[in-house]
mmCIF file of C-alpha atoms in Angstrom:
data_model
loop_
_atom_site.group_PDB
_atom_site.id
_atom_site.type_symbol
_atom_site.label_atom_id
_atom_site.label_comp_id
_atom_site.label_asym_id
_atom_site.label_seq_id
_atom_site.Cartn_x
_atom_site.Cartn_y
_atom_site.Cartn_z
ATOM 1 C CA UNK L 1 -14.900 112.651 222.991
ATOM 2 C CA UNK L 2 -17.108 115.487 221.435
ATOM 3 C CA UNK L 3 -19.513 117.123 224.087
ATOM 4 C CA UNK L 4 -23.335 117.383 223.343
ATOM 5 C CA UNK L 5 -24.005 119.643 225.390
ATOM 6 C CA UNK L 6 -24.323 123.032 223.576
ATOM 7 C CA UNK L 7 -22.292 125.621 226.094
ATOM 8 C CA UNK L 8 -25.117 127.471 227.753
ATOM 9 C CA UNK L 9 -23.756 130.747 226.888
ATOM 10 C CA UNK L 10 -24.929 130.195 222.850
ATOM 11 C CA UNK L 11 -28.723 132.220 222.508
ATOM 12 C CA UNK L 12 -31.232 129.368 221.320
ATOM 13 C CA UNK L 13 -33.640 130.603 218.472
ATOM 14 C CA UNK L 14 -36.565 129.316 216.065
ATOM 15 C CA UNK L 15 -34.557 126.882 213.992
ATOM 16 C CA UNK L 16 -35.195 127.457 210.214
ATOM 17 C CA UNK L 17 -37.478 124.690 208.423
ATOM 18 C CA UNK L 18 -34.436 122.146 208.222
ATOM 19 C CA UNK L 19 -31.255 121.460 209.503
ATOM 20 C CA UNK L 20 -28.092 119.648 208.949
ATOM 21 C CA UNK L 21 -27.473 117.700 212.166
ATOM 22 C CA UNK L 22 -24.404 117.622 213.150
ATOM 23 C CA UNK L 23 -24.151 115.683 216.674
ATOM 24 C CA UNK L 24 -25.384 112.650 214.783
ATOM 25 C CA UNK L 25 -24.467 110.474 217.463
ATOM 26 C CA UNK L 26 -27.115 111.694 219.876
ATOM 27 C CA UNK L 27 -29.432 110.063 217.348
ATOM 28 C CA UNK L 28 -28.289 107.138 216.687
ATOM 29 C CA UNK L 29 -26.495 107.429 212.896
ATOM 30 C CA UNK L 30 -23.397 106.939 211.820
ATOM 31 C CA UNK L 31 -23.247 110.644 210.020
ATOM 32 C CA UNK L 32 -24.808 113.945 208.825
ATOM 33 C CA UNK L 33 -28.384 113.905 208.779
ATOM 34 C CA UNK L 34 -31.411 116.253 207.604
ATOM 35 C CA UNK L 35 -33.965 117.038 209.797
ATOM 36 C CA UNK L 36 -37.289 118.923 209.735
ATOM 37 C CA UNK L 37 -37.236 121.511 212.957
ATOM 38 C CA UNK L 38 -41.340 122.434 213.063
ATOM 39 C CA UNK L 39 -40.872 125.194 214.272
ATOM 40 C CA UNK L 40 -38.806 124.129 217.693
ATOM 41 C CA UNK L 41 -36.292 126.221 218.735
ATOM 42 C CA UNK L 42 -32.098 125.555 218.936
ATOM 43 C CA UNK L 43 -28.885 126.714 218.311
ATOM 44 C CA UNK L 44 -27.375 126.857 214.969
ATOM 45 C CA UNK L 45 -24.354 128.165 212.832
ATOM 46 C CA UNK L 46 -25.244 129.146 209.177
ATOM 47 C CA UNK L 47 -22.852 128.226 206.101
ATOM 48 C CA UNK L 48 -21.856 131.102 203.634
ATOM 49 C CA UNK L 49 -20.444 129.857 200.661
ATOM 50 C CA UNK L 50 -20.352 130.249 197.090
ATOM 51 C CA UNK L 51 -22.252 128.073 194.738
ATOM 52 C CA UNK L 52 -20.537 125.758 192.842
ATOM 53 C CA UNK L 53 -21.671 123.496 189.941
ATOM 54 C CA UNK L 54 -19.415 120.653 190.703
ATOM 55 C CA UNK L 55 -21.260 120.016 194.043
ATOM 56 C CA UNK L 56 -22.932 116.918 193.951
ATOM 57 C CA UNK L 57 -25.105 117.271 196.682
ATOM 58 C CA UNK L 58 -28.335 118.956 197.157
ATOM 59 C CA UNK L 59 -31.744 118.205 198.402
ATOM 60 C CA UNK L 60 -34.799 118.259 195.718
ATOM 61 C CA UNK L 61 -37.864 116.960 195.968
ATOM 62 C CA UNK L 62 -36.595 113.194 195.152
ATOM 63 C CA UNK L 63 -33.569 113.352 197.473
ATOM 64 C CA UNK L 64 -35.349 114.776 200.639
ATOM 65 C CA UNK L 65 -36.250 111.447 202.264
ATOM 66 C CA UNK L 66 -32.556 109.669 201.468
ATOM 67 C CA UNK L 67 -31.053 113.236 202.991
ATOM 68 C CA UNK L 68 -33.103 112.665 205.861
ATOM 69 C CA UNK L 69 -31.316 109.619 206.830
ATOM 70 C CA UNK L 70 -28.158 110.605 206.100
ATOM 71 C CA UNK L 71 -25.956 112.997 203.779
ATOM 72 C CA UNK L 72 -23.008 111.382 202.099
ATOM 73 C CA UNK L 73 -19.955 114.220 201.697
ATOM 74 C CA UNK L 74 -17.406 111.757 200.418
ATOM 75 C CA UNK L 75 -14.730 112.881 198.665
ATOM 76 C CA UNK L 76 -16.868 112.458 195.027
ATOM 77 C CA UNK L 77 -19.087 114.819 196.008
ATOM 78 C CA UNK L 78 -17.150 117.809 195.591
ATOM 79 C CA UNK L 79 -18.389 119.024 199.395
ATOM 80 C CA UNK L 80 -15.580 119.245 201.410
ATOM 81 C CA UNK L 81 -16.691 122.679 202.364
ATOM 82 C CA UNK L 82 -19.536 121.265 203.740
ATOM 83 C CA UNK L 83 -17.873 118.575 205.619
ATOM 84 C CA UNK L 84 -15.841 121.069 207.290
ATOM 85 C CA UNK L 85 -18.715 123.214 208.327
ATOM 86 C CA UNK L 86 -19.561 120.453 210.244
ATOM 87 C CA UNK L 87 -16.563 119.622 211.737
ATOM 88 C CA UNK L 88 -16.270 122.620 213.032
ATOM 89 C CA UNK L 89 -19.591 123.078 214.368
ATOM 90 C CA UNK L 90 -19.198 119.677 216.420
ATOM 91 C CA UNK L 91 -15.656 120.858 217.817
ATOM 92 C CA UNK L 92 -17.994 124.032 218.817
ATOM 93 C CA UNK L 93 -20.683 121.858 220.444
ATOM 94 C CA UNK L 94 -23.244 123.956 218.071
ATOM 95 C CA UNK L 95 -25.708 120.853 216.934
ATOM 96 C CA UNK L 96 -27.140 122.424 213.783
ATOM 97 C CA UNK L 97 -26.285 123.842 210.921
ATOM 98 C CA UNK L 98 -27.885 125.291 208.018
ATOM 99 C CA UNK L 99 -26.647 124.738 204.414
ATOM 100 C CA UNK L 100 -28.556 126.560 201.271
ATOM 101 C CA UNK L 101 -28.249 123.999 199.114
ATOM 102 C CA UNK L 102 -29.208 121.241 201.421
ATOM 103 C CA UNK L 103 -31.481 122.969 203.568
ATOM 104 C CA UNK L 104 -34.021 124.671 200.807
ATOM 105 C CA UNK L 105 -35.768 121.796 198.710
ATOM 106 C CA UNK L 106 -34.319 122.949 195.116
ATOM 107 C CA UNK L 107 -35.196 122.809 191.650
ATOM 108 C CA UNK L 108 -34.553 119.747 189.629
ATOM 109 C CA UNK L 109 -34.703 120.142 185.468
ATOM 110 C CA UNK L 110 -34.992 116.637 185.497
ATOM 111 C CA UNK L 111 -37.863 116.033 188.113
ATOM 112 C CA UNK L 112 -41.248 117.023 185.820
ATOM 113 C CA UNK L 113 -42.872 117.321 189.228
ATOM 114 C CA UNK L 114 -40.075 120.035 190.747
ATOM 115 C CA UNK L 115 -41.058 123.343 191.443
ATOM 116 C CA UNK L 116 -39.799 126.588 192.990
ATOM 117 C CA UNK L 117 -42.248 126.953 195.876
ATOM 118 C CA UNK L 118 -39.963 125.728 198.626
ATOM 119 C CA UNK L 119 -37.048 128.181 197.480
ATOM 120 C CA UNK L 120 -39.553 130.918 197.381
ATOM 121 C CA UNK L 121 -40.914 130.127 200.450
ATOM 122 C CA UNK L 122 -37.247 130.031 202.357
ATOM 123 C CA UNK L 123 -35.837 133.013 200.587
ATOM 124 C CA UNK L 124 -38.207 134.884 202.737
ATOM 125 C CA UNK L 125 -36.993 134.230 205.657
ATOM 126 C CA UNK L 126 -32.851 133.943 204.744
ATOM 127 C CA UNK L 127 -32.632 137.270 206.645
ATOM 128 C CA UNK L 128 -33.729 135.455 209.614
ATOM 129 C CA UNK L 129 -31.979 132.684 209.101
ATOM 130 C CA UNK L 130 -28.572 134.298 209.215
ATOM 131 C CA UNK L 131 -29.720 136.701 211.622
ATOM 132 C CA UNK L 132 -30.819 134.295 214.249
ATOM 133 C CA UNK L 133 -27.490 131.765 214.041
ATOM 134 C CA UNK L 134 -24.909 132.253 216.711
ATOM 135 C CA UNK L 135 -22.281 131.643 214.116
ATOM 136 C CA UNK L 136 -22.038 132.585 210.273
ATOM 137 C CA UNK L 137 -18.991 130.778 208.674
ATOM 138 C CA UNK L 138 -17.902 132.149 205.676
ATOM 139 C CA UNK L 139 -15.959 130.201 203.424
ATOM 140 C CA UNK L 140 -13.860 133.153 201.521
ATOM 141 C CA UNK L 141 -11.214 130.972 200.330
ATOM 142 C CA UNK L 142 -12.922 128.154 198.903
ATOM 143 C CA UNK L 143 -14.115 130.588 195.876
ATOM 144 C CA UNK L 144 -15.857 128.632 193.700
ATOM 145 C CA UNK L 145 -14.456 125.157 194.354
ATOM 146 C CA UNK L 146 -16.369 123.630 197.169
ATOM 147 C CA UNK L 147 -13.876 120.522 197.497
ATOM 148 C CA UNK L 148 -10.827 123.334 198.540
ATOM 149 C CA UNK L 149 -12.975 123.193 202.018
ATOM 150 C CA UNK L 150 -12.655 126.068 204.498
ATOM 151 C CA UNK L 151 -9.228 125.404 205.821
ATOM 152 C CA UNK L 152 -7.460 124.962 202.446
ATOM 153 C CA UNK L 153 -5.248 121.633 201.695
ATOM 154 C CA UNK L 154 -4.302 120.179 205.062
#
């Protein structure tokens, strides 16, 4: 049974503009879920990764509301990485996490409507971001293949 109470040794902090959730349950779904913060404060781990173009998943301006309601890291994806980041956070009892690619609305080619003003708006505060999580996992093994995960072939 995974605890949802964060330990109350972990520093709570202005949560940046979204969030992965990753104690689902408390909320009724069946999964990983984006969620607008305004402005509230929480405690989060950050994801440090390398960009990959296989990965499937990202949030632009016409997959916001779907990622919303919940974020699908099936094996097609290519985003094992990501599913581990929030494995681990859960086994942690951290209830947020914060993912670049899913967390900063980005540019779609393909969307005439897209734009850059969400990116440019978050890359302001990345600094923050990092600096304010109580946890920073790297993934320095996964290179540039997001589906190796963080803990390799298991």
């Amino acid at each position: 049974m995974l605890s949802h109470n964060v330990p109350k040794s972990l520093p709570s902090s202005v949560l940046p503009t979204r969030v992965v959730v990753t104690q689902y349950e408390d909320h009724g779904k069946t999964g990983p879920f984006l969620q607008e913060t305004g402005g509230r404060s929480g405690v989060y781990a950050s994801l440090s990764y390398r960009w990959s173009p296989d990965s499937q998943i990202i949030t632009t301006r016409q997959t916001l509301e779907s990622n919303k309601t919940k974020l699908d890291f099936g094996p097609h994806t290519g985003t094992r990485i990501f599913s581990d980041a929030v494995s681990l956070c859960r086994k942690l009892g951290i209830p947020y996490l914060w993912i670049d690619a899913l967390c900063i609305i980005q540019h779609d080619p393909t969307d005439p409507l897209s734009n850059f003003d969400d990116w440019e708006k978050e890359a302001k505060s990345m600094g923050r971001v990092y600096g304010d999580c109580v946890l920073t996992i790297a993934a320095t093994g996964a290179s540039d293949n997001p589906s190796i995960g963080l803990f390799g072939d298991r």
